Coordinates of C-alpha atoms and ligand atoms in Angstrom, one line a residue:
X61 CA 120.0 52.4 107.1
X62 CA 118.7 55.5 104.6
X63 CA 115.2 55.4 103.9
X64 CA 112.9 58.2 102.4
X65 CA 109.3 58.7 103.6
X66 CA 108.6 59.7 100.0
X67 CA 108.1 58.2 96.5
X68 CA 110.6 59.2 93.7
X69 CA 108.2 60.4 91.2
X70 CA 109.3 63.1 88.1
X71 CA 112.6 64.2 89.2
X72 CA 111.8 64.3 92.9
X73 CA 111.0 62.9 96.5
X74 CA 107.1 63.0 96.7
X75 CA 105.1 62.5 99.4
X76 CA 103.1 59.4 98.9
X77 CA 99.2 59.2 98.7
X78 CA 98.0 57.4 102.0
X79 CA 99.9 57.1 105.5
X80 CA 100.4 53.2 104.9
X81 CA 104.4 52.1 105.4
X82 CA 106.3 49.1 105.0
X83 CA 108.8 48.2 108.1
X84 CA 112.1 46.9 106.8
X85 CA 113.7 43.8 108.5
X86 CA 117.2 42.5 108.9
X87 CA 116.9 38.9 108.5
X88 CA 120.4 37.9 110.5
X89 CA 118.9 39.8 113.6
X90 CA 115.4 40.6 113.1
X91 CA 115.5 44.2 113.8
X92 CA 113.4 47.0 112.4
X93 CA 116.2 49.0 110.0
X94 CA 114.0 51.6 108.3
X95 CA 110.6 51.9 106.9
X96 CA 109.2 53.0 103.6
X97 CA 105.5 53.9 102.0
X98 CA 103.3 51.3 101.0
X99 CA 102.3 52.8 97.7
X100 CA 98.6 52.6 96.1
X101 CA 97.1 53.2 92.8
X102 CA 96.9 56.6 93.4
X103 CA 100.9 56.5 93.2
X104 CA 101.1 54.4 90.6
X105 CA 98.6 56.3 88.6
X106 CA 101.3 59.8 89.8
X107 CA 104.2 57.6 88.7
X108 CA 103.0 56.6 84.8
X109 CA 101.8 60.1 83.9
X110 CA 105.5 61.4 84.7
X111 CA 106.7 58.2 82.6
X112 CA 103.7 59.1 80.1
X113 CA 105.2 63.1 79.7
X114 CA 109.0 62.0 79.8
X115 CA 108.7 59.6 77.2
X116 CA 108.2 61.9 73.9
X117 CA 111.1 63.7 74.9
X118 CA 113.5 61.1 76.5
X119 CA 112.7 59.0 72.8
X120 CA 113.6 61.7 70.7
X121 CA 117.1 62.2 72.8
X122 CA 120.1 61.3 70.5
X123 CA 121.3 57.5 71.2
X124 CA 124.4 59.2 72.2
X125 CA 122.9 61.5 74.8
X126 CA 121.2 58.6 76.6
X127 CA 124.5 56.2 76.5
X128 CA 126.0 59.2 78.5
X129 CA 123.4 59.7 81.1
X130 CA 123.9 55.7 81.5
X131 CA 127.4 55.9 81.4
X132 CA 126.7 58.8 84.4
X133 CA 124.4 56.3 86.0
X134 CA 126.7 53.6 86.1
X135 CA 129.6 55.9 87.6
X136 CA 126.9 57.1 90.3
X137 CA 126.4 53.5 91.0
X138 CA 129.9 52.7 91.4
X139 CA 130.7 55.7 93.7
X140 CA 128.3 54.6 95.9
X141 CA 129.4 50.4 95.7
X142 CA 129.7 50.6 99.5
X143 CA 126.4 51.6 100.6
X144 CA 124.9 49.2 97.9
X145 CA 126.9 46.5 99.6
X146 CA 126.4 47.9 103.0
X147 CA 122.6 47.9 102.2
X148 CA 122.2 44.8 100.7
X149 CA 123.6 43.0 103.9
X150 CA 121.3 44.8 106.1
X151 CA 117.7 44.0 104.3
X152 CA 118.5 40.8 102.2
X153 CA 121.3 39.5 104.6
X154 CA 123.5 38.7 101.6
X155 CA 127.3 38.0 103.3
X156 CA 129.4 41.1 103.0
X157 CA 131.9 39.8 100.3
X158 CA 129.1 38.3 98.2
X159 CA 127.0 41.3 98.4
X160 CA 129.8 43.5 96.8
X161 CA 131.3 41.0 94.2
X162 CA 127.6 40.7 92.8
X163 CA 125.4 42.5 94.4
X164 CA 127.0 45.7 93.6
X165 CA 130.0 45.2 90.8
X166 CA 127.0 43.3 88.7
X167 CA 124.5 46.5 88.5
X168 CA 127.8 48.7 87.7
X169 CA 128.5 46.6 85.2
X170 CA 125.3 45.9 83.8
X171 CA 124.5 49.8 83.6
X172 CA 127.8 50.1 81.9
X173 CA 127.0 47.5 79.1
X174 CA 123.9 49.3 78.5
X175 CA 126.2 53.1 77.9
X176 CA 128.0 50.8 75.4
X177 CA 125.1 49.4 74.1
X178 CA 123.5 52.6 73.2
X179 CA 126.3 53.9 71.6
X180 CA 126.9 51.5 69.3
X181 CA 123.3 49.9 68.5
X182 CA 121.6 50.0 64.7
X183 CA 118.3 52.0 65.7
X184 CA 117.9 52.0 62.1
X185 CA 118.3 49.2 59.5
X186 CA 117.9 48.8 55.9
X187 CA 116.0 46.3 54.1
X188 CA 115.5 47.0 50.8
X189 CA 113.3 49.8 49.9
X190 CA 112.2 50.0 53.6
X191 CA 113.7 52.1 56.2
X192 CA 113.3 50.0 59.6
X193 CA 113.1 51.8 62.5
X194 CA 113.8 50.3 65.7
X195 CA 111.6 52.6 68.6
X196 CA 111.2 52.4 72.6
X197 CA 108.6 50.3 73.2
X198 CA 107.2 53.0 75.1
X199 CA 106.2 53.6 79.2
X200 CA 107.8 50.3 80.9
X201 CA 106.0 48.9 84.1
X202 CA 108.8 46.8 86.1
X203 CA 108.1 44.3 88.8
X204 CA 111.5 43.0 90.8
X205 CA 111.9 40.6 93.4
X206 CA 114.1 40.7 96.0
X207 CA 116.9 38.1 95.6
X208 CA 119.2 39.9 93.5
X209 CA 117.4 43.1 94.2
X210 CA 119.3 45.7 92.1
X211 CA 120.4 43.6 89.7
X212 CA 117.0 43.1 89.1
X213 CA 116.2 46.6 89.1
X214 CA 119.6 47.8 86.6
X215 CA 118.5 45.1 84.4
X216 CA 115.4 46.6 83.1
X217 CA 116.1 50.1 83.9
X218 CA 119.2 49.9 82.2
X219 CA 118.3 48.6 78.8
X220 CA 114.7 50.4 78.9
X221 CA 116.2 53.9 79.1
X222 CA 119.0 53.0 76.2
X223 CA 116.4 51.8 74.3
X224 CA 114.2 55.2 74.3
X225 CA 111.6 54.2 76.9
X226 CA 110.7 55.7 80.2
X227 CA 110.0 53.4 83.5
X228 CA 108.3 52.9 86.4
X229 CA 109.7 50.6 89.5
X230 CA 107.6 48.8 91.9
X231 CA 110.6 46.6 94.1
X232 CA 110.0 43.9 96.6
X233 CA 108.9 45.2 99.6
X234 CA 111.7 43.3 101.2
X235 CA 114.1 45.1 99.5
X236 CA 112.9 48.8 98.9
X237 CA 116.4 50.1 100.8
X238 CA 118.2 49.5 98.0
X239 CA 115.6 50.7 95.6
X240 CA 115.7 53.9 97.4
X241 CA 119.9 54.2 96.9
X242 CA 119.3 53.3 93.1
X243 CA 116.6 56.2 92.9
X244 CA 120.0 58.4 94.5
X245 CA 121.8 57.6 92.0
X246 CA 119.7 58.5 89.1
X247 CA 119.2 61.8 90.7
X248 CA 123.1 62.1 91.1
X249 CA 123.3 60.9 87.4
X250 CA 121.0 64.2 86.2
X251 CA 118.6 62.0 84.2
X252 CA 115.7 64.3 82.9
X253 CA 112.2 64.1 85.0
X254 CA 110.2 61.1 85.2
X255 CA 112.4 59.1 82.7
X256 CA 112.7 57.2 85.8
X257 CA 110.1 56.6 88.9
X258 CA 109.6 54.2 92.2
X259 CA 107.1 53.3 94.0
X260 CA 107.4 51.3 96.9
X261 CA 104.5 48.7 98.3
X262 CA 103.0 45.9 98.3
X263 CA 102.4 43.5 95.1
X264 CA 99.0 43.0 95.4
X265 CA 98.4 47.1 95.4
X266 CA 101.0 48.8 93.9
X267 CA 102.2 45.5 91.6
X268 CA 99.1 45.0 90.0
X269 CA 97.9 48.7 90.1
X270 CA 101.6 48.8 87.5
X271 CA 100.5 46.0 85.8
X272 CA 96.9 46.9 85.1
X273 CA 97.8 50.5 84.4
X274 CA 96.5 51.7 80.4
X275 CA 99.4 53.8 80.4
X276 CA 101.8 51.0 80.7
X277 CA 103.0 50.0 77.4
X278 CA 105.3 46.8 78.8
X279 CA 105.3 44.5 81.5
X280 CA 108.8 43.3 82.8
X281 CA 108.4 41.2 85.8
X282 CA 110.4 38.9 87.9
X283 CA 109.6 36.7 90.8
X284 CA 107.5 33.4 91.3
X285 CA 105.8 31.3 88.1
X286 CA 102.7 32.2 90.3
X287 CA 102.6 35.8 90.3
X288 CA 104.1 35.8 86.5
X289 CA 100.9 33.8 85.5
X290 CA 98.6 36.4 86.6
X291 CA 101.2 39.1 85.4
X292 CA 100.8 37.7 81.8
X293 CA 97.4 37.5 81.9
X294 CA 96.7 40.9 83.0
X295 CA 98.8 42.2 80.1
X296 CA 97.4 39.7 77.2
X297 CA 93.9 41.0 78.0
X298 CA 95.3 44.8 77.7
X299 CA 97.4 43.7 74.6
X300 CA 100.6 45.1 76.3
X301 CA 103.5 43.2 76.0
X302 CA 105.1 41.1 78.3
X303 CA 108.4 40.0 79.7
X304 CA 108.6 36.9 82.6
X305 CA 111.7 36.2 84.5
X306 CA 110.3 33.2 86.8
X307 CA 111.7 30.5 88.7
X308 CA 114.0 27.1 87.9
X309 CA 114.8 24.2 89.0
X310 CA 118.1 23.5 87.1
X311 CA 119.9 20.1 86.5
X312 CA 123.8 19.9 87.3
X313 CA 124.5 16.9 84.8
X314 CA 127.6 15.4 85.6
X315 CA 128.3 13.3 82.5
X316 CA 130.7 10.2 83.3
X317 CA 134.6 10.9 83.1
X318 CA 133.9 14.4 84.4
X319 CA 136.3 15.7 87.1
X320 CA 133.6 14.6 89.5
X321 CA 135.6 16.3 92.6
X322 CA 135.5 20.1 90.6
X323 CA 132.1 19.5 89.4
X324 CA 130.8 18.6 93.0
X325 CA 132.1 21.4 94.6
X326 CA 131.5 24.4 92.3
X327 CA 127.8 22.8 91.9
X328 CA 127.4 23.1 95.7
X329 CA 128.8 26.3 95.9
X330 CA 126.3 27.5 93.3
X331 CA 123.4 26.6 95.4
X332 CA 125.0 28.2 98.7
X333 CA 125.3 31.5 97.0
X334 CA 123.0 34.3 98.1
X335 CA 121.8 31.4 100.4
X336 CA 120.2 29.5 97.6
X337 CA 118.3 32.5 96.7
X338 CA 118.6 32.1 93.1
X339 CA 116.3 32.0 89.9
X340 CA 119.2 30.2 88.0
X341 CA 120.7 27.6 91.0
X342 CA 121.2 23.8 90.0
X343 CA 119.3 22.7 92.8
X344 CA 119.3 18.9 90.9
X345 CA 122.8 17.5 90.9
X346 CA 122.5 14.4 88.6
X347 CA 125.1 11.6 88.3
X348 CA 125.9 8.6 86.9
X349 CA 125.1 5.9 89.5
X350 CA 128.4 4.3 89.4
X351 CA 129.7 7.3 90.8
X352 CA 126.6 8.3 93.1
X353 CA 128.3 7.7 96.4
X354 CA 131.5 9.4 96.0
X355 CA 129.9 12.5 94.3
X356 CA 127.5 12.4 97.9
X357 CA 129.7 11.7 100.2
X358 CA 131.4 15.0 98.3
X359 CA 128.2 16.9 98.3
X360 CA 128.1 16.3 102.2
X361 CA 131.6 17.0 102.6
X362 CA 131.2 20.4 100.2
X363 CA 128.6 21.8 102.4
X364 CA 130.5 22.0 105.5
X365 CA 132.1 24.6 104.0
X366 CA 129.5 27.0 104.2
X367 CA 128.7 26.9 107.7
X368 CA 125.7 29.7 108.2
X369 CA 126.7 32.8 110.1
X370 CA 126.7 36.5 110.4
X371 CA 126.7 38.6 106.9
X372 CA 128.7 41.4 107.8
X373 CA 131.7 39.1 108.9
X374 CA 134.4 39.1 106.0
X375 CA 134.6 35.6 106.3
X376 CA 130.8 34.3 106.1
X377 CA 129.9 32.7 102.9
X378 CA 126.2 31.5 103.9
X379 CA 123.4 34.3 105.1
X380 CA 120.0 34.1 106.5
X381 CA 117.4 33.8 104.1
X382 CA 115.2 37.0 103.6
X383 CA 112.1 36.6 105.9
X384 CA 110.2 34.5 108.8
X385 CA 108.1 33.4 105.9
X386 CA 110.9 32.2 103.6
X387 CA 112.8 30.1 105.9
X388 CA 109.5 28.7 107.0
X389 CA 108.9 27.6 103.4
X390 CA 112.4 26.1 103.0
X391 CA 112.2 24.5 106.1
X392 CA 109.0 22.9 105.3
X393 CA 110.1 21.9 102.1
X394 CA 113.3 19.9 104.0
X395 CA 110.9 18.1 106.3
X396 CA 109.2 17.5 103.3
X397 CA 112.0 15.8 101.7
X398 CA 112.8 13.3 105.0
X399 CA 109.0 12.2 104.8
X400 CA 109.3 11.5 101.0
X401 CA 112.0 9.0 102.1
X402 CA 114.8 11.4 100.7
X403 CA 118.2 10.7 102.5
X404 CA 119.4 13.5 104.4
X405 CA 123.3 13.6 104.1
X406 CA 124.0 17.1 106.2
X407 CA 121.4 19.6 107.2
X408 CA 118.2 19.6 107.9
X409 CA 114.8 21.7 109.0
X410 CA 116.3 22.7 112.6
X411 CA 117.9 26.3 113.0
X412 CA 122.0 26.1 112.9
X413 CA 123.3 25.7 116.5
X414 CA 123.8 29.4 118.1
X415 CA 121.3 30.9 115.5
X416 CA 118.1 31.5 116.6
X417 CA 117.9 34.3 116.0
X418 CA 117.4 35.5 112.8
X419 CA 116.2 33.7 109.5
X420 CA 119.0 30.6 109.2
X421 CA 118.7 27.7 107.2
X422 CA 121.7 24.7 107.1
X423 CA 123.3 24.1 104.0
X424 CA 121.2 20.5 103.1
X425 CA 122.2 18.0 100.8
X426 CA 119.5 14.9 100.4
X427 CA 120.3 11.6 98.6
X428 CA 118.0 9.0 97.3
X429 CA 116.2 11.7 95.2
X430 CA 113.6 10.5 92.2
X431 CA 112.8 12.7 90.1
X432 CA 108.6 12.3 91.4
X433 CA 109.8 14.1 94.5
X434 CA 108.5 17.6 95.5
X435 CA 111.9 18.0 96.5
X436 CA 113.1 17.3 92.9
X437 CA 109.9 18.9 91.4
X438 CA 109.7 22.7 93.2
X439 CA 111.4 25.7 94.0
X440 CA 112.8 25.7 97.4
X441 CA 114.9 28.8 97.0
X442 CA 117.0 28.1 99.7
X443 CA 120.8 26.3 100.2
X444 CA 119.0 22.9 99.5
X445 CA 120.6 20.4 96.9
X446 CA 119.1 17.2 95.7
X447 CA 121.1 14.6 94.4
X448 CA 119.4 12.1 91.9
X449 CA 121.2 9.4 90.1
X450 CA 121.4 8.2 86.6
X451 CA 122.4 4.7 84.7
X452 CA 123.1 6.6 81.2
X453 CA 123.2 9.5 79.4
X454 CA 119.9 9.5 77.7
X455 CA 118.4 8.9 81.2
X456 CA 120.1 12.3 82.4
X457 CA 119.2 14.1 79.5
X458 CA 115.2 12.6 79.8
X459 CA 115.8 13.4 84.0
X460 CA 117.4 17.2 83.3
X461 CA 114.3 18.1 81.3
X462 CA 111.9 16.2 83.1
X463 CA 110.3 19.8 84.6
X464 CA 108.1 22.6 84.3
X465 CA 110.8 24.9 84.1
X466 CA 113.6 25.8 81.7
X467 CA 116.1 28.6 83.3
X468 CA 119.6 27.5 83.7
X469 CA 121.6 24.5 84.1
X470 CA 125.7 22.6 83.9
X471 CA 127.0 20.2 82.4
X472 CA 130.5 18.7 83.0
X473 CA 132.1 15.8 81.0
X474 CA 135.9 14.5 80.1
X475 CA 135.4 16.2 76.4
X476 CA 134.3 19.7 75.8
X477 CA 132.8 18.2 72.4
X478 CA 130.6 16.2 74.9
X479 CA 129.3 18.2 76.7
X480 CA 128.1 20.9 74.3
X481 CA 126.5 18.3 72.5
X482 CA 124.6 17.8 75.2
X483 CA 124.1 21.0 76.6
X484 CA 122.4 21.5 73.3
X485 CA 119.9 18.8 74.0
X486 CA 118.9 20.3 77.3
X487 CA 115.3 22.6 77.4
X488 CA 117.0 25.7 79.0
X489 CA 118.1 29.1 78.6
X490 CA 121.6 29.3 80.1
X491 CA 124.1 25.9 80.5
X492 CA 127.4 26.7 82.2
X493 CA 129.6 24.0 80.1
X494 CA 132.5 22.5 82.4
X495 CA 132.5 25.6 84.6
X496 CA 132.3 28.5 82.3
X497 CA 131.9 31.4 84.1
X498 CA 128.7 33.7 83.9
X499 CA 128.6 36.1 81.1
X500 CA 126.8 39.7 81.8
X501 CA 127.0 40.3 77.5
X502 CA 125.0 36.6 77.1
X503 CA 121.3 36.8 76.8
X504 CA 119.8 35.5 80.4
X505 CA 115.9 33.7 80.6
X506 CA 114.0 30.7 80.5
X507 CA 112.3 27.9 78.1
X508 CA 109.2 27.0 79.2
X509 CA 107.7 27.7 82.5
X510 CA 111.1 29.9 83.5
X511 CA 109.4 32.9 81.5
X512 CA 108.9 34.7 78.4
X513 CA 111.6 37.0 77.1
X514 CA 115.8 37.7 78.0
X515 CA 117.4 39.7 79.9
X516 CA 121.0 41.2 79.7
X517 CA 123.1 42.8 76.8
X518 CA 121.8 42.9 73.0
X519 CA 118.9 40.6 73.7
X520 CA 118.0 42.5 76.6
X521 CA 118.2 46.0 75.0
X522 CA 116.1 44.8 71.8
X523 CA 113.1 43.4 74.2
X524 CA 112.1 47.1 75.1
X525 CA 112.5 48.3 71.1
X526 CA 109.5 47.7 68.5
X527 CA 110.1 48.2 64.6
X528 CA 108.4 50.6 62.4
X529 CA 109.1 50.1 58.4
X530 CA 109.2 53.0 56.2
X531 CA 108.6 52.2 52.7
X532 CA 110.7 54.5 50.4
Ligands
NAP28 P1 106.7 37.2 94.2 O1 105.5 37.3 95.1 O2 106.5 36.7 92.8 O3 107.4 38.7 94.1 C1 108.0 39.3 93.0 C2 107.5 40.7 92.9 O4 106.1 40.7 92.5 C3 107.5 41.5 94.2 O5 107.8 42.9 93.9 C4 106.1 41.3 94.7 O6 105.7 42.3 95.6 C5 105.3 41.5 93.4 N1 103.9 40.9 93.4 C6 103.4 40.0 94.3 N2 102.1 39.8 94.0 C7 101.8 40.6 93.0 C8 100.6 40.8 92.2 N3 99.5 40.2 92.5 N4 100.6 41.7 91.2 C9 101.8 42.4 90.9 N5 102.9 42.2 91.6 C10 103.0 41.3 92.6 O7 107.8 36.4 94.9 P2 108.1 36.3 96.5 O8 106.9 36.2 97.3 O9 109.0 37.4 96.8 O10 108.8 34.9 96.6 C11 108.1 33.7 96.5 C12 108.8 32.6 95.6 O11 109.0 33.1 94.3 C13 110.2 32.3 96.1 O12 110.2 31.3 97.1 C14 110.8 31.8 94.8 O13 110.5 30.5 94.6 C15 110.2 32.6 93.8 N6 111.1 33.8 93.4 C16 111.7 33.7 92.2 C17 112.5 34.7 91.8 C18 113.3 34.7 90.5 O14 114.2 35.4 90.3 N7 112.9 33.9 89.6 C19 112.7 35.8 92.6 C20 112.0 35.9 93.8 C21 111.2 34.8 94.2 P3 105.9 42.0 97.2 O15 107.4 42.1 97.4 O16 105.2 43.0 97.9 O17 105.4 40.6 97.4
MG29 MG1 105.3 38.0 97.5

């Protein structure tokens, strides 16, 4: 794989500050593929004074102007949908189809709402003798993880740069490969110096040196509730604002009468994708208990479908997970499960027959789930579903919402009527109703404990604007 030894800082590949590097890993075979420079504060520091001198101009730029540099950025992005895909498979392990169905189209597609959006946006609004003007919020400090790792990138630089601001990136340091390729493409895209900037490293030195920085104006960070926590707090002290994309643990309700066979399978297949690697994955199936045992015996049934195996083979659906320590946490969180008196139905904590080598994890389905269980309570973030039952609706609504978090979740149920109705009693930010398929426009984030703020089209844009009224 392409890596730079440099930082892109103002325009450029810059050497970095110190000599430290990070060693990029393939999870499906544990190789070394590339390396990258642990950035410091003295980066960092580099990085938001080129953001700091871009901004004046890149704000004053014509909303027209900067929809065509995105629309050159999304075309940049889409000529290179190969190496994206081809990178993504080598440091996260994503399988090959997945990784350019999502990995790549979504980013392309995402940059591309965000051309529109700034085209067609009211910067400027009327209300009654006041002229309301809405302006970037000013230099952005972005903190991605590495599950979706340039979606999570696109989705802040994209409606950030629409929006008038400037940016600097800090990506996971699992994932800087593909950081480095969406640098590239900016360059390719002949956005003006320092508008955009990355600087690889660690979280704990180049995360919170972004995060603490006074010339940060805005926070955007995605990852664990953990790190968020301290994120926000760093920021409310500064007065900067914030934006949280944190974890879930989302309820599948699957309301009685549903087409329990459809509802079973595409809810499994949602937590095998990306290898259960996802912010948004119903990890809590719940149904009605007089259907409990054919909707686990379908769970179990379901999961043999996504037998673990090698990502760059066309026909894998299920990857490694991204690291040592990741599998090692899913792992202990399945052996968790089985000494909680969980029942498993397939899976378990042992690697998959014939892979030892690199970071596998079985599809697991476990029965018998209350809802006290760690297993029902926690992030796993790995292809690990728990299936709890119900006796009523009431007791699936008071079950679904029964936890800290609030990102996603499904229902399915005989009547559409039904199941909006209670979709709309459900503490959550984004309900699939009887399968409806994701929506890249639709605002994306969490009630309560799944973070502050939305990502993704109109909502997203409007997040990096703040209003100034002229009174006339
Ligand atoms: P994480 O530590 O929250 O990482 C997210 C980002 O924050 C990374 O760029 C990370 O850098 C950075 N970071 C870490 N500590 C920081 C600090 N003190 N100040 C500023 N930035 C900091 O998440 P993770 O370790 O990759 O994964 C742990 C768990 O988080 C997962 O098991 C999962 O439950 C959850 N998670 C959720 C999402 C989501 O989309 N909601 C995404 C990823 C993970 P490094 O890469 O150097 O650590
Ligand atoms: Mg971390």
């Amino acid at each position: 794989m392409k890596s730079h030894d440099g930082m892109y800082i103002d325009g450029g590949w810059r050497p970095a500050a110190g000599t430290d590097a990070i060693e990029v890993v393939s999870p499906s075979d544990e190789r070394t593929i590339g390396s990258v420079p642990a950035g410091n504060a003295l980066d960092v520091d580099t990085a938001v004074r080129a953001a700091r001198a871009a901004l004046p101009q890149w704000a004053g730029t014509a909303p027209a102007d900067r929809a065509a540099r995105l629309a050159a950025l999304r075309d940049a992005l889409a000529a290179r949908r190969e190496e994206i895909a081809d990178t993504v498979v080598a440091e996260l392990g994503a399988p090959i189809g997945f990784a350019r169905a999502v990995h790549a189209d979504l980013p392309i597609t995402v940059a591309g709402s965000y051309a529109d959006l700034a085209a067609t946006y009211a910067f400027r609004e009327q209300i009654g003798n006041s002229t309301v003007w809405h302006e970037p919020a000013g230099v952005v400090g972005a903190i991605t993880p590495w599950n979706y790792p340039l979606h999570q990138i696109v989705a802040k630089v994209a409606p950030a740069l629409a929006a008038g601001c400037t940016i600097v990136v800090k990506p996971a340091e699992n994932t800087p490969l593909v950081a480095q390729l969406f640098a590239a493409a900016v360059a390719d895209a002949g956005l003006p110096a320092g508008v955009f900037n990355l600087v690889t490293g660690y979280g704990p030195i180049a995360g919170q040196a972004l995060a603490e920085h006074p010339g940060v104006d805005l926070v955007s960070f995605t990852g664990s509730t953990a790190v968020g926590r301290r994120i926000g707090a760093v920021a409310g002290a500064a007065v900067k604002r914030v934006a949280l994309e944190l974890g879930g643990k989302s309820a599948n309700v699957i309301l009685p009468g549903a087409d329990l066979a459809k509802a079973v399978k595409v809810g499994v297949a949602n937590v095998c994708a990306n290898a259960g690697q996802t912010c948004s994955a119903w990890t809590r199936m719940l149904v009605h208990e007089d259907a409990y045992d054919e909707a686990v015996e379908l769970a179990g049934a379901a999961a043999a479908n996504y037998p673990p195996g090698d990502p760059h083979d066309p026909d894998t659906r299920l990857g490694p997970l991204v690291s040592a320590a990741q599998r090692d946490r899913v792992r202990g969180y399945i052996e968790g499960g089985i000494a909680d008196g969980a029942r498993l139905v397939t899976g378990g904590p042992a690697a998959p027959a014939g892979l030892e080598r690199g970071y596998f994890v079985s599809p697991t389905v476990f029965a018998d789930v209350t809802p006290e269980m760690v297993i029902a309570r926690e992030e796993i973030f790995g292809p690990v579903l728990s299936v709890l039952r119900y006796t009523d609706p009431d007791d699936a609504l008071r079950i679904a919402n029964d936890t800290a978090y609030g990102l996603a979740g499904a229902v399915w149920a005989a009547e559409q009527d039904e199941a909006v109705a209670f979709a709309r009693r459900m503490d959550a930010g984004q309900i699939d109703v009887n399968g409806g398929r994701f929506n890249p426009l639709a605002p994306f984030g969490g009630y309560k404990q799944s973070g502050v703020g939305r990502e993704l089209g109109v909502h997203g844009l409007t997040e990096y604007l703040q209003t100034k009224s002229l009174q006339l």
